[in-house]
Amino acid sequence: MKKLINVTLALLLLCSAVTLVSCGKDDTNGSSKEYPEGTRQLTLNGITAKIFEERWGGDGGNTTLYVTVELTKPDFNSKPRGKVYVQARTTDGEVLLAWRNGIYGQGGEFGDYWIGKECKIQFSIGLINNKKIAPNSLTISKLEIKE
C-alpha cells in the first residue's frame, strides 16, 4: 500500500511539472503577458497601454461600460502589432470579458490604427440582471505584441 501511495505521489508530481512547463509556453510569435486584477496601465516591449476613458451607457445609462484603451509607442516610424484585452469582475465574482467588434472576449487588435505615437481602442462590457462591477476590478488583463 505504501508503494502504491509513493507511485501515485510521484505521478502527481510529474504531471504537475509537465503542466507548469506547458503553461509557460506561448503559442504566439512575440511577447505576451497576463496582468493582475486592477491593472490600469502597463508597458511591454516599449508599448504602454492604459485605460484612458470609462463611460456608462446603454439602457438606463448604466448597463454598458464603454472603455477606451490608449496605446503609445516610443517612436513614430515603428508599427508594432498585437492585441490588448480588457475585463472586469462583478460584485458577485463573475469575470466579464470585454466585447470588441461584436465578439465577446476578443482582444482589440492594434497595428493598423496608429496615429503618430498613439492608438486608441474601444471596448464595451455589458451588465445584465442588475449586476454591478466591483470597485477597482476594471483591468487590462493581457497585452500581446507580435514581432
Short mmCIF file of N, CA, C and O in Angstrom, two decimals:
data_model
loop_
_atom_site.label_atom_id
_atom_site.label_comp_id
_atom_site.label_asym_id
_atom_site.label_seq_id
_atom_site.Cartn_x
_atom_site.Cartn_y
_atom_site.Cartn_z
N MET A 1 0.83 -1.20 0.00
CA MET A 1 0.00 0.00 0.00
C MET A 1 0.87 1.26 0.00
O MET A 1 0.56 2.22 -0.69
N LYS A 2 1.95 1.23 0.79
CA LYS A 2 2.83 2.38 0.86
C LYS A 2 3.50 2.63 -0.49
O LYS A 2 3.68 3.79 -0.91
N LYS A 3 3.84 1.55 -1.21
CA LYS A 3 4.47 1.68 -2.52
C LYS A 3 3.50 2.32 -3.52
O LYS A 3 3.88 3.15 -4.33
N LEU A 4 2.22 1.92 -3.44
CA LEU A 4 1.20 2.48 -4.32
C LEU A 4 1.04 3.98 -4.07
O LEU A 4 0.93 4.78 -5.02
N ILE A 5 1.07 4.39 -2.82
CA ILE A 5 0.95 5.81 -2.49
C ILE A 5 2.16 6.57 -3.03
O ILE A 5 2.02 7.66 -3.60
N ASN A 6 3.36 5.99 -2.88
CA ASN A 6 4.57 6.65 -3.39
C ASN A 6 4.54 6.79 -4.91
O ASN A 6 4.92 7.82 -5.45
N VAL A 7 4.08 5.75 -5.61
CA VAL A 7 3.98 5.81 -7.07
C VAL A 7 2.95 6.86 -7.49
O VAL A 7 3.19 7.65 -8.41
N THR A 8 1.82 6.88 -6.81
CA THR A 8 0.77 7.85 -7.12
C THR A 8 1.28 9.27 -6.89
O THR A 8 1.06 10.16 -7.71
N LEU A 9 1.98 9.49 -5.79
CA LEU A 9 2.53 10.80 -5.49
C LEU A 9 3.56 11.21 -6.54
O LEU A 9 3.58 12.35 -7.00
N ALA A 10 4.40 10.27 -6.96
CA ALA A 10 5.41 10.57 -7.98
C ALA A 10 4.75 10.95 -9.30
O ALA A 10 5.18 11.89 -9.97
N LEU A 11 3.71 10.23 -9.70
CA LEU A 11 2.99 10.55 -10.93
C LEU A 11 2.32 11.92 -10.85
O LEU A 11 2.31 12.69 -11.81
N LEU A 12 1.76 12.21 -9.69
CA LEU A 12 1.11 13.51 -9.48
C LEU A 12 2.12 14.64 -9.61
O LEU A 12 1.86 15.66 -10.26
N LEU A 13 3.29 14.48 -9.02
CA LEU A 13 4.34 15.50 -9.13
C LEU A 13 4.82 15.65 -10.57
O LEU A 13 5.04 16.76 -11.05
N LEU A 14 4.96 14.54 -11.27
CA LEU A 14 5.38 14.58 -12.67
C LEU A 14 4.36 15.32 -13.53
O LEU A 14 4.71 16.18 -14.33
N CYS A 15 3.09 15.01 -13.34
CA CYS A 15 2.02 15.69 -14.09
C CYS A 15 2.00 17.18 -13.78
O CYS A 15 1.81 18.01 -14.66
N SER A 16 2.21 17.54 -12.52
CA SER A 16 2.24 18.96 -12.13
C SER A 16 3.39 19.68 -12.81
O SER A 16 3.24 20.79 -13.29
N ALA A 17 4.54 19.03 -12.87
CA ALA A 17 5.71 19.65 -13.52
C ALA A 17 5.47 19.84 -15.00
O ALA A 17 5.79 20.89 -15.57
N VAL A 18 4.87 18.85 -15.67
CA VAL A 18 4.57 18.96 -17.09
C VAL A 18 3.57 20.09 -17.33
O VAL A 18 3.72 20.88 -18.25
N THR A 19 2.57 20.20 -16.46
CA THR A 19 1.58 21.26 -16.59
C THR A 19 2.24 22.63 -16.44
O THR A 19 1.97 23.55 -17.21
N LEU A 20 3.11 22.80 -15.45
CA LEU A 20 3.78 24.08 -15.25
C LEU A 20 4.64 24.45 -16.45
O LEU A 20 4.64 25.60 -16.88
N VAL A 21 5.35 23.50 -17.01
CA VAL A 21 6.20 23.78 -18.16
C VAL A 21 5.34 24.16 -19.36
O VAL A 21 5.61 25.12 -20.06
N SER A 22 4.27 23.42 -19.61
CA SER A 22 3.44 23.71 -20.78
C SER A 22 2.66 25.01 -20.62
O SER A 22 2.41 25.70 -21.59
N CYS A 23 2.30 25.39 -19.40
CA CYS A 23 1.60 26.66 -19.20
C CYS A 23 2.51 27.85 -19.45
O CYS A 23 2.05 28.93 -19.76
N GLY A 24 3.79 27.67 -19.32
CA GLY A 24 4.72 28.75 -19.57
C GLY A 24 4.96 29.02 -21.02
O GLY A 24 5.52 30.04 -21.39
N LYS A 25 4.54 28.15 -21.91
CA LYS A 25 4.76 28.34 -23.34
C LYS A 25 3.70 29.25 -23.91
O LYS A 25 2.57 29.28 -23.48
N ASP A 26 4.06 29.99 -24.93
CA ASP A 26 3.15 30.91 -25.58
C ASP A 26 3.05 30.50 -27.04
O ASP A 26 4.05 30.33 -27.71
N ASP A 27 1.84 30.34 -27.52
CA ASP A 27 1.63 29.90 -28.89
C ASP A 27 1.82 31.01 -29.92
O ASP A 27 1.89 30.74 -31.10
N THR A 28 1.88 32.26 -29.48
CA THR A 28 2.03 33.35 -30.42
C THR A 28 3.51 33.63 -30.64
O THR A 28 4.35 33.33 -29.80
N ASN A 29 3.83 34.23 -31.77
CA ASN A 29 5.20 34.68 -32.00
C ASN A 29 5.28 36.09 -31.47
O ASN A 29 4.60 36.97 -31.94
N GLY A 30 6.12 36.31 -30.49
CA GLY A 30 6.26 37.64 -29.90
C GLY A 30 6.20 37.55 -28.40
O GLY A 30 6.53 36.54 -27.81
N SER A 31 5.75 38.64 -27.78
CA SER A 31 5.68 38.73 -26.33
C SER A 31 4.23 38.79 -25.88
O SER A 31 3.39 39.37 -26.54
N SER A 32 3.98 38.19 -24.73
CA SER A 32 2.64 38.20 -24.18
C SER A 32 2.75 38.07 -22.67
O SER A 32 3.59 37.33 -22.18
N LYS A 33 1.91 38.79 -21.95
CA LYS A 33 1.92 38.69 -20.51
C LYS A 33 0.53 38.99 -19.99
O LYS A 33 -0.15 39.86 -20.50
N GLU A 34 0.13 38.23 -18.96
CA GLU A 34 -1.14 38.49 -18.30
C GLU A 34 -0.88 39.28 -17.03
O GLU A 34 0.16 39.13 -16.40
N TYR A 35 -1.84 40.11 -16.63
CA TYR A 35 -1.65 41.02 -15.51
C TYR A 35 -2.75 40.84 -14.47
O TYR A 35 -3.86 40.41 -14.78
N PRO A 36 -2.47 41.20 -13.20
CA PRO A 36 -3.45 41.01 -12.13
C PRO A 36 -4.61 42.00 -12.19
O PRO A 36 -4.51 43.05 -12.83
N GLU A 37 -5.68 41.64 -11.51
CA GLU A 37 -6.87 42.49 -11.47
C GLU A 37 -6.50 43.88 -10.94
O GLU A 37 -5.72 44.01 -10.01
N GLY A 38 -7.08 44.88 -11.56
CA GLY A 38 -6.85 46.26 -11.16
C GLY A 38 -5.76 46.96 -11.94
O GLY A 38 -5.53 48.15 -11.76
N THR A 39 -5.09 46.24 -12.86
CA THR A 39 -4.03 46.85 -13.66
C THR A 39 -4.67 47.81 -14.66
O THR A 39 -5.43 47.40 -15.51
N ARG A 40 -4.33 49.08 -14.55
CA ARG A 40 -4.90 50.10 -15.42
C ARG A 40 -3.88 50.67 -16.39
O ARG A 40 -4.25 51.36 -17.33
N GLN A 41 -2.62 50.40 -16.16
CA GLN A 41 -1.56 50.85 -17.07
C GLN A 41 -0.42 49.86 -16.99
O GLN A 41 -0.07 49.39 -15.91
N LEU A 42 0.17 49.56 -18.15
CA LEU A 42 1.28 48.63 -18.19
C LEU A 42 2.13 48.90 -19.42
O LEU A 42 1.69 49.56 -20.36
N THR A 43 3.36 48.41 -19.38
CA THR A 43 4.28 48.56 -20.50
C THR A 43 4.92 47.22 -20.80
O THR A 43 5.34 46.51 -19.88
N LEU A 44 4.96 46.87 -22.08
CA LEU A 44 5.61 45.64 -22.53
C LEU A 44 6.33 45.96 -23.84
O LEU A 44 5.71 46.48 -24.78
N ASN A 45 7.62 45.68 -23.89
CA ASN A 45 8.44 45.92 -25.09
C ASN A 45 8.30 47.35 -25.63
O ASN A 45 8.23 47.57 -26.83
N GLY A 46 8.22 48.32 -24.74
CA GLY A 46 8.15 49.72 -25.15
C GLY A 46 6.75 50.22 -25.47
O GLY A 46 6.55 51.40 -25.70
N ILE A 47 5.76 49.32 -25.52
CA ILE A 47 4.37 49.72 -25.78
C ILE A 47 3.67 49.90 -24.44
O ILE A 47 3.67 49.00 -23.60
N THR A 48 3.09 51.08 -24.22
CA THR A 48 2.35 51.34 -22.99
C THR A 48 0.86 51.33 -23.30
O THR A 48 0.41 51.98 -24.25
N ALA A 49 0.11 50.58 -22.52
CA ALA A 49 -1.35 50.53 -22.63
C ALA A 49 -1.93 51.06 -21.32
O ALA A 49 -1.47 50.69 -20.25
N LYS A 50 -2.90 51.96 -21.43
CA LYS A 50 -3.56 52.46 -20.22
C LYS A 50 -5.04 52.67 -20.48
O LYS A 50 -5.45 52.95 -21.61
N ILE A 51 -5.81 52.50 -19.43
CA ILE A 51 -7.24 52.79 -19.53
C ILE A 51 -7.37 54.31 -19.56
O ILE A 51 -7.04 55.00 -18.61
N PHE A 52 -7.81 54.80 -20.70
CA PHE A 52 -7.84 56.23 -20.99
C PHE A 52 -9.18 56.85 -20.58
O PHE A 52 -9.23 57.96 -20.08
N GLU A 53 -10.27 56.11 -20.83
CA GLU A 53 -11.60 56.65 -20.56
C GLU A 53 -12.56 55.52 -20.22
O GLU A 53 -12.48 54.44 -20.79
N GLU A 54 -13.48 55.82 -19.29
CA GLU A 54 -14.59 54.92 -18.96
C GLU A 54 -15.85 55.76 -18.96
O GLU A 54 -15.86 56.84 -18.39
N ARG A 55 -16.90 55.24 -19.60
CA ARG A 55 -18.18 55.95 -19.52
C ARG A 55 -19.31 54.94 -19.57
O ARG A 55 -19.21 53.90 -20.22
N TRP A 56 -20.36 55.25 -18.85
CA TRP A 56 -21.52 54.38 -18.79
C TRP A 56 -22.53 54.75 -19.85
O TRP A 56 -22.68 55.92 -20.20
N GLY A 57 -23.23 53.77 -20.37
CA GLY A 57 -24.28 53.99 -21.35
C GLY A 57 -25.21 52.80 -21.34
O GLY A 57 -25.30 52.06 -20.38
N GLY A 58 -25.91 52.62 -22.46
CA GLY A 58 -26.86 51.51 -22.56
C GLY A 58 -28.22 51.90 -22.03
O GLY A 58 -28.49 53.04 -21.69
N ASP A 59 -29.11 50.91 -21.93
CA ASP A 59 -30.47 51.11 -21.46
C ASP A 59 -30.45 51.60 -20.02
O ASP A 59 -29.95 50.92 -19.14
N GLY A 60 -30.97 52.77 -19.77
CA GLY A 60 -30.98 53.32 -18.42
C GLY A 60 -29.68 54.02 -18.06
O GLY A 60 -29.53 54.53 -16.96
N GLY A 61 -28.72 54.01 -18.95
CA GLY A 61 -27.47 54.72 -18.72
C GLY A 61 -26.44 53.99 -17.88
O GLY A 61 -25.37 54.51 -17.64
N ASN A 62 -26.75 52.78 -17.40
CA ASN A 62 -25.79 52.10 -16.54
C ASN A 62 -25.71 50.59 -16.79
O ASN A 62 -25.42 49.83 -15.88
N THR A 63 -25.99 50.16 -18.01
CA THR A 63 -25.93 48.73 -18.30
C THR A 63 -24.73 48.35 -19.16
O THR A 63 -24.44 47.17 -19.31
N THR A 64 -24.05 49.34 -19.72
CA THR A 64 -22.88 49.06 -20.54
C THR A 64 -21.77 50.02 -20.16
O THR A 64 -21.97 51.23 -20.11
N LEU A 65 -20.61 49.46 -19.88
CA LEU A 65 -19.44 50.27 -19.59
C LEU A 65 -18.59 50.31 -20.86
O LEU A 65 -18.18 49.28 -21.37
N TYR A 66 -18.39 51.52 -21.39
CA TYR A 66 -17.55 51.71 -22.56
C TYR A 66 -16.15 52.10 -22.08
O TYR A 66 -16.02 53.03 -21.28
N VAL A 67 -15.16 51.39 -22.56
CA VAL A 67 -13.79 51.58 -22.10
C VAL A 67 -12.91 51.89 -23.31
O VAL A 67 -12.97 51.19 -24.32
N THR A 68 -12.10 52.94 -23.20
CA THR A 68 -11.13 53.26 -24.23
C THR A 68 -9.74 53.01 -23.66
O THR A 68 -9.40 53.52 -22.59
N VAL A 69 -8.96 52.20 -24.37
CA VAL A 69 -7.58 51.94 -24.00
C VAL A 69 -6.69 52.71 -24.97
O VAL A 69 -6.89 52.63 -26.19
N GLU A 70 -5.76 53.47 -24.42
CA GLU A 70 -4.81 54.20 -25.25
C GLU A 70 -3.46 53.48 -25.21
O GLU A 70 -2.95 53.16 -24.14
N LEU A 71 -2.93 53.24 -26.40
CA LEU A 71 -1.61 52.63 -26.52
C LEU A 71 -0.64 53.69 -27.03
O LEU A 71 -1.02 54.50 -27.89
N THR A 72 0.56 53.69 -26.51
CA THR A 72 1.60 54.59 -27.01
C THR A 72 2.85 53.78 -27.31
O THR A 72 3.11 52.76 -26.67
N LYS A 73 3.59 54.25 -28.29
CA LYS A 73 4.84 53.59 -28.69
C LYS A 73 5.97 54.62 -28.61
O LYS A 73 5.71 55.83 -28.62
N PRO A 74 7.20 54.16 -28.56
CA PRO A 74 8.30 55.09 -28.33
C PRO A 74 8.69 55.95 -29.54
O PRO A 74 9.31 56.99 -29.37
N ASP A 75 8.32 55.56 -30.74
CA ASP A 75 8.74 56.36 -31.91
C ASP A 75 7.64 56.39 -32.97
O ASP A 75 6.69 55.63 -32.93
N PHE A 76 7.79 57.30 -33.93
CA PHE A 76 6.78 57.48 -34.97
C PHE A 76 6.87 56.42 -36.06
O PHE A 76 5.87 56.09 -36.68
N ASN A 77 8.04 55.90 -36.33
CA ASN A 77 8.25 55.05 -37.50
C ASN A 77 7.84 53.59 -37.32
O ASN A 77 7.50 52.93 -38.29
N SER A 78 7.90 53.07 -36.12
CA SER A 78 7.56 51.65 -35.93
C SER A 78 6.05 51.45 -36.01
O SER A 78 5.27 52.38 -35.78
N LYS A 79 5.64 50.26 -36.39
CA LYS A 79 4.22 49.91 -36.46
C LYS A 79 4.01 48.58 -35.75
O LYS A 79 3.70 47.57 -36.38
N PRO A 80 4.20 48.55 -34.41
CA PRO A 80 4.02 47.30 -33.69
C PRO A 80 2.58 46.80 -33.80
O PRO A 80 1.65 47.60 -33.88
N ARG A 81 2.43 45.49 -33.79
CA ARG A 81 1.12 44.86 -33.90
C ARG A 81 0.89 44.01 -32.67
O ARG A 81 1.83 43.53 -32.06
N GLY A 82 -0.36 43.79 -32.36
CA GLY A 82 -0.69 42.93 -31.24
C GLY A 82 -2.13 43.06 -30.82
O GLY A 82 -2.97 43.54 -31.59
N LYS A 83 -2.42 42.64 -29.59
CA LYS A 83 -3.77 42.71 -29.04
C LYS A 83 -3.69 43.13 -27.58
O LYS A 83 -2.73 42.79 -26.88
N VAL A 84 -4.71 43.83 -27.14
CA VAL A 84 -4.86 44.19 -25.74
C VAL A 84 -6.24 43.68 -25.30
O VAL A 84 -7.21 43.73 -26.06
N TYR A 85 -6.32 43.13 -24.09
CA TYR A 85 -7.55 42.55 -23.56
C TYR A 85 -7.98 43.30 -22.30
O TYR A 85 -7.14 43.68 -21.49
N VAL A 86 -9.30 43.47 -22.15
CA VAL A 86 -9.86 44.17 -21.01
C VAL A 86 -10.92 43.28 -20.37
O VAL A 86 -11.65 42.56 -21.06
N GLN A 87 -10.99 43.32 -19.03
CA GLN A 87 -12.03 42.58 -18.32
C GLN A 87 -12.38 43.31 -17.03
O GLN A 87 -11.68 44.22 -16.61
N ALA A 88 -13.49 42.90 -16.42
CA ALA A 88 -13.91 43.43 -15.12
C ALA A 88 -14.57 42.29 -14.36
O ALA A 88 -14.93 41.26 -14.94
N ARG A 89 -14.73 42.48 -13.07
CA ARG A 89 -15.37 41.48 -12.21
C ARG A 89 -16.60 42.11 -11.58
O ARG A 89 -16.58 43.28 -11.20
N THR A 90 -17.67 41.33 -11.49
CA THR A 90 -18.89 41.82 -10.84
C THR A 90 -18.76 41.67 -9.34
O THR A 90 -17.88 40.97 -8.84
N THR A 91 -19.67 42.32 -8.62
CA THR A 91 -19.63 42.24 -7.16
C THR A 91 -19.88 40.82 -6.66
O THR A 91 -19.48 40.48 -5.55
N ASP A 92 -20.51 39.97 -7.47
CA ASP A 92 -20.71 38.57 -7.06
C ASP A 92 -19.60 37.64 -7.56
O ASP A 92 -19.69 36.43 -7.44
N GLY A 93 -18.53 38.21 -8.14
CA GLY A 93 -17.36 37.42 -8.50
C GLY A 93 -17.26 36.96 -9.94
O GLY A 93 -16.25 36.37 -10.34
N GLU A 94 -18.26 37.22 -10.76
CA GLU A 94 -18.21 36.79 -12.16
C GLU A 94 -17.26 37.68 -12.95
O GLU A 94 -17.29 38.90 -12.85
N VAL A 95 -16.38 37.07 -13.73
CA VAL A 95 -15.45 37.82 -14.58
C VAL A 95 -16.13 38.08 -15.92
O VAL A 95 -16.61 37.16 -16.57
N LEU A 96 -16.17 39.35 -16.31
CA LEU A 96 -16.78 39.75 -17.57
C LEU A 96 -15.69 40.18 -18.53
O LEU A 96 -14.91 41.08 -18.22
N LEU A 97 -15.61 39.52 -19.66
CA LEU A 97 -14.66 39.91 -20.69
C LEU A 97 -15.30 40.99 -21.54
O LEU A 97 -16.51 41.07 -21.68
N ALA A 98 -14.47 41.82 -22.13
CA ALA A 98 -14.98 42.93 -22.94
C ALA A 98 -15.36 42.45 -24.33
O ALA A 98 -14.82 41.47 -24.85
N TRP A 99 -16.30 43.15 -24.93
CA TRP A 99 -16.71 42.93 -26.32
C TRP A 99 -15.88 43.84 -27.21
O TRP A 99 -15.63 44.99 -26.88
N ARG A 100 -15.48 43.32 -28.36
CA ARG A 100 -14.78 44.11 -29.36
C ARG A 100 -15.23 43.63 -30.72
O ARG A 100 -15.18 42.44 -31.01
N ASN A 101 -15.71 44.53 -31.56
CA ASN A 101 -16.21 44.20 -32.91
C ASN A 101 -17.28 43.10 -32.87
O ASN A 101 -17.29 42.22 -33.73
N GLY A 102 -18.13 43.14 -31.86
CA GLY A 102 -19.23 42.19 -31.77
C GLY A 102 -18.84 40.81 -31.29
O GLY A 102 -19.65 39.90 -31.31
N ILE A 103 -17.61 40.63 -30.82
CA ILE A 103 -17.16 39.31 -30.36
C ILE A 103 -16.76 39.41 -28.89
O ILE A 103 -15.93 40.25 -28.52
N TYR A 104 -17.34 38.55 -28.07
CA TYR A 104 -17.08 38.53 -26.63
C TYR A 104 -15.69 37.96 -26.35
O TYR A 104 -15.33 36.91 -26.84
N GLY A 105 -14.91 38.68 -25.57
CA GLY A 105 -13.60 38.19 -25.16
C GLY A 105 -12.48 38.38 -26.16
O GLY A 105 -11.34 38.01 -25.89
N GLN A 106 -12.80 38.94 -27.32
CA GLN A 106 -11.77 39.15 -28.34
C GLN A 106 -10.96 40.38 -27.95
O GLN A 106 -11.49 41.42 -27.62
N GLY A 107 -9.67 40.26 -28.02
CA GLY A 107 -8.82 41.41 -27.74
C GLY A 107 -8.93 42.44 -28.85
O GLY A 107 -9.32 42.13 -29.97
N GLY A 108 -8.57 43.65 -28.52
CA GLY A 108 -8.54 44.71 -29.51
C GLY A 108 -7.20 44.71 -30.23
O GLY A 108 -6.15 44.85 -29.61
N GLU A 109 -7.24 44.52 -31.54
CA GLU A 109 -6.01 44.47 -32.32
C GLU A 109 -5.50 45.87 -32.59
O GLU A 109 -6.27 46.78 -32.84
N PHE A 110 -4.19 46.00 -32.52
CA PHE A 110 -3.57 47.26 -32.91
C PHE A 110 -2.44 46.96 -33.89
O PHE A 110 -1.93 45.87 -33.95
N GLY A 111 -2.10 47.93 -34.67
CA GLY A 111 -1.06 47.77 -35.68
C GLY A 111 -1.38 48.62 -36.90
O GLY A 111 -0.51 49.26 -37.47
N ASP A 112 -2.66 48.65 -37.29
CA ASP A 112 -3.07 49.42 -38.45
C ASP A 112 -3.66 50.78 -38.07
O ASP A 112 -4.02 51.56 -38.95
N TYR A 113 -3.79 51.04 -36.78
CA TYR A 113 -4.53 52.22 -36.34
C TYR A 113 -3.68 53.25 -35.62
O TYR A 113 -4.19 54.10 -34.91
N TRP A 114 -2.38 53.21 -35.78
CA TRP A 114 -1.51 54.17 -35.12
C TRP A 114 -1.66 55.55 -35.78
O TRP A 114 -1.65 55.68 -36.99
N ILE A 115 -1.80 56.56 -34.95
CA ILE A 115 -1.78 57.95 -35.41
C ILE A 115 -0.62 58.58 -34.64
O ILE A 115 -0.72 58.85 -33.45
N GLY A 116 0.49 58.76 -35.33
CA GLY A 116 1.70 59.22 -34.66
C GLY A 116 2.20 58.14 -33.72
O GLY A 116 2.46 57.01 -34.12
N LYS A 117 2.26 58.50 -32.44
CA LYS A 117 2.72 57.54 -31.43
C LYS A 117 1.56 56.93 -30.65
O LYS A 117 1.78 56.22 -29.68
N GLU A 118 0.31 57.20 -31.04
CA GLU A 118 -0.84 56.76 -30.26
C GLU A 118 -1.82 55.91 -31.06
O GLU A 118 -1.92 56.03 -32.28
N CYS A 119 -2.54 55.08 -30.33
CA CYS A 119 -3.62 54.27 -30.89
C CYS A 119 -4.66 54.12 -29.79
O CYS A 119 -4.32 53.81 -28.65
N LYS A 120 -5.93 54.35 -30.12
CA LYS A 120 -7.00 54.19 -29.13
C LYS A 120 -7.93 53.08 -29.59
O LYS A 120 -8.32 53.03 -30.76
N ILE A 121 -8.26 52.20 -28.67
CA ILE A 121 -9.12 51.06 -28.95
C ILE A 121 -10.29 51.09 -27.97
O ILE A 121 -10.08 51.26 -26.77
N GLN A 122 -11.50 50.89 -28.49
CA GLN A 122 -12.69 50.94 -27.64
C GLN A 122 -13.26 49.54 -27.42
O GLN A 122 -13.29 48.72 -28.34
N PHE A 123 -13.71 49.32 -26.20
CA PHE A 123 -14.34 48.06 -25.78
C PHE A 123 -15.65 48.38 -25.09
O PHE A 123 -15.89 49.52 -24.68
N SER A 124 -16.49 47.37 -24.94
CA SER A 124 -17.69 47.51 -24.11
C SER A 124 -17.84 46.28 -23.22
O SER A 124 -17.48 45.17 -23.61
N ILE A 125 -18.35 46.54 -22.02
CA ILE A 125 -18.62 45.46 -21.07
C ILE A 125 -20.08 45.61 -20.67
O ILE A 125 -20.48 46.63 -20.10
N GLY A 126 -20.89 44.59 -21.00
CA GLY A 126 -22.32 44.65 -20.72
C GLY A 126 -22.66 44.00 -19.39
O GLY A 126 -22.11 42.98 -19.02
N LEU A 127 -23.59 44.64 -18.69
CA LEU A 127 -24.09 44.10 -17.42
C LEU A 127 -25.53 43.68 -17.60
O LEU A 127 -26.33 44.43 -18.14
N ILE A 128 -25.86 42.47 -17.15
CA ILE A 128 -27.24 42.00 -17.19
C ILE A 128 -27.67 41.59 -15.79
O ILE A 128 -26.84 41.43 -14.90
N ASN A 129 -28.94 41.45 -15.61
CA ASN A 129 -29.53 41.00 -14.34
C ASN A 129 -29.13 41.89 -13.16
O ASN A 129 -28.86 41.40 -12.07
N ASN A 130 -29.09 43.20 -13.40
CA ASN A 130 -28.79 44.18 -12.35
C ASN A 130 -27.44 43.96 -11.67
O ASN A 130 -27.27 44.31 -10.50
N LYS A 131 -26.50 43.36 -12.36
CA LYS A 131 -25.17 43.15 -11.77
C LYS A 131 -24.43 44.48 -11.73
O LYS A 131 -24.71 45.41 -12.49
N LYS A 132 -23.47 44.56 -10.85
CA LYS A 132 -22.64 45.75 -10.67
C LYS A 132 -21.17 45.34 -10.79
O LYS A 132 -20.78 44.25 -10.40
N ILE A 133 -20.36 46.25 -11.31
CA ILE A 133 -18.92 45.99 -11.41
C ILE A 133 -18.28 46.29 -10.06
O ILE A 133 -18.55 47.33 -9.45
N ALA A 134 -17.45 45.37 -9.61
CA ALA A 134 -16.75 45.54 -8.34
C ALA A 134 -15.77 46.71 -8.44
O ALA A 134 -15.16 46.92 -9.50
N PRO A 135 -15.60 47.46 -7.37
CA PRO A 135 -14.65 48.58 -7.39
C PRO A 135 -13.23 48.11 -7.73
O PRO A 135 -12.80 47.05 -7.28
N ASN A 136 -12.54 48.88 -8.52
CA ASN A 136 -11.14 48.64 -8.89
C ASN A 136 -10.91 47.30 -9.61
O ASN A 136 -9.81 46.76 -9.57
N SER A 137 -11.94 46.76 -10.26
CA SER A 137 -11.76 45.48 -10.94
C SER A 137 -11.58 45.62 -12.45
O SER A 137 -11.21 44.65 -13.11
N LEU A 138 -11.82 46.81 -13.00
CA LEU A 138 -11.59 47.01 -14.42
C LEU A 138 -10.10 46.87 -14.68
O LEU A 138 -9.28 47.49 -14.00
N THR A 139 -9.74 46.02 -15.63
CA THR A 139 -8.35 45.60 -15.77
C THR A 139 -7.95 45.47 -17.22
O THR A 139 -8.70 44.95 -18.04
N ILE A 140 -6.74 45.91 -17.54
CA ILE A 140 -6.10 45.47 -18.77
C ILE A 140 -5.48 44.13 -18.41
O ILE A 140 -4.49 44.07 -17.67
N SER A 141 -6.09 43.07 -18.85
CA SER A 141 -5.71 41.75 -18.36
C SER A 141 -4.57 41.11 -19.13
O SER A 141 -3.86 40.26 -18.60
N LYS A 142 -4.40 41.52 -20.40
CA LYS A 142 -3.35 40.89 -21.19
C LYS A 142 -2.94 41.82 -22.31
O LYS A 142 -3.77 42.52 -22.89
N LEU A 143 -1.65 41.80 -22.60
CA LEU A 143 -1.10 42.55 -23.72
C LEU A 143 -0.22 41.60 -24.51
O LEU A 143 0.65 40.94 -23.95
N GLU A 144 -0.51 41.49 -25.80
CA GLU A 144 0.29 40.65 -26.71
C GLU A 144 0.93 41.55 -27.74
O GLU A 144 0.26 42.39 -28.33
N ILE A 145 2.21 41.36 -27.97
CA ILE A 145 2.91 42.11 -29.01
C ILE A 145 3.54 41.10 -29.96
O ILE A 145 4.31 40.25 -29.54
N LYS A 146 3.15 41.18 -31.23
CA LYS A 146 3.67 40.26 -32.24
C LYS A 146 4.89 40.90 -32.89
O LYS A 146 4.91 42.08 -33.18
N GLU A 147 5.85 40.07 -33.14
CA GLU A 147 7.08 40.60 -33.74
C GLU A 147 7.33 40.01 -35.10
O GLU A 147 6.80 39.06 -35.50
#
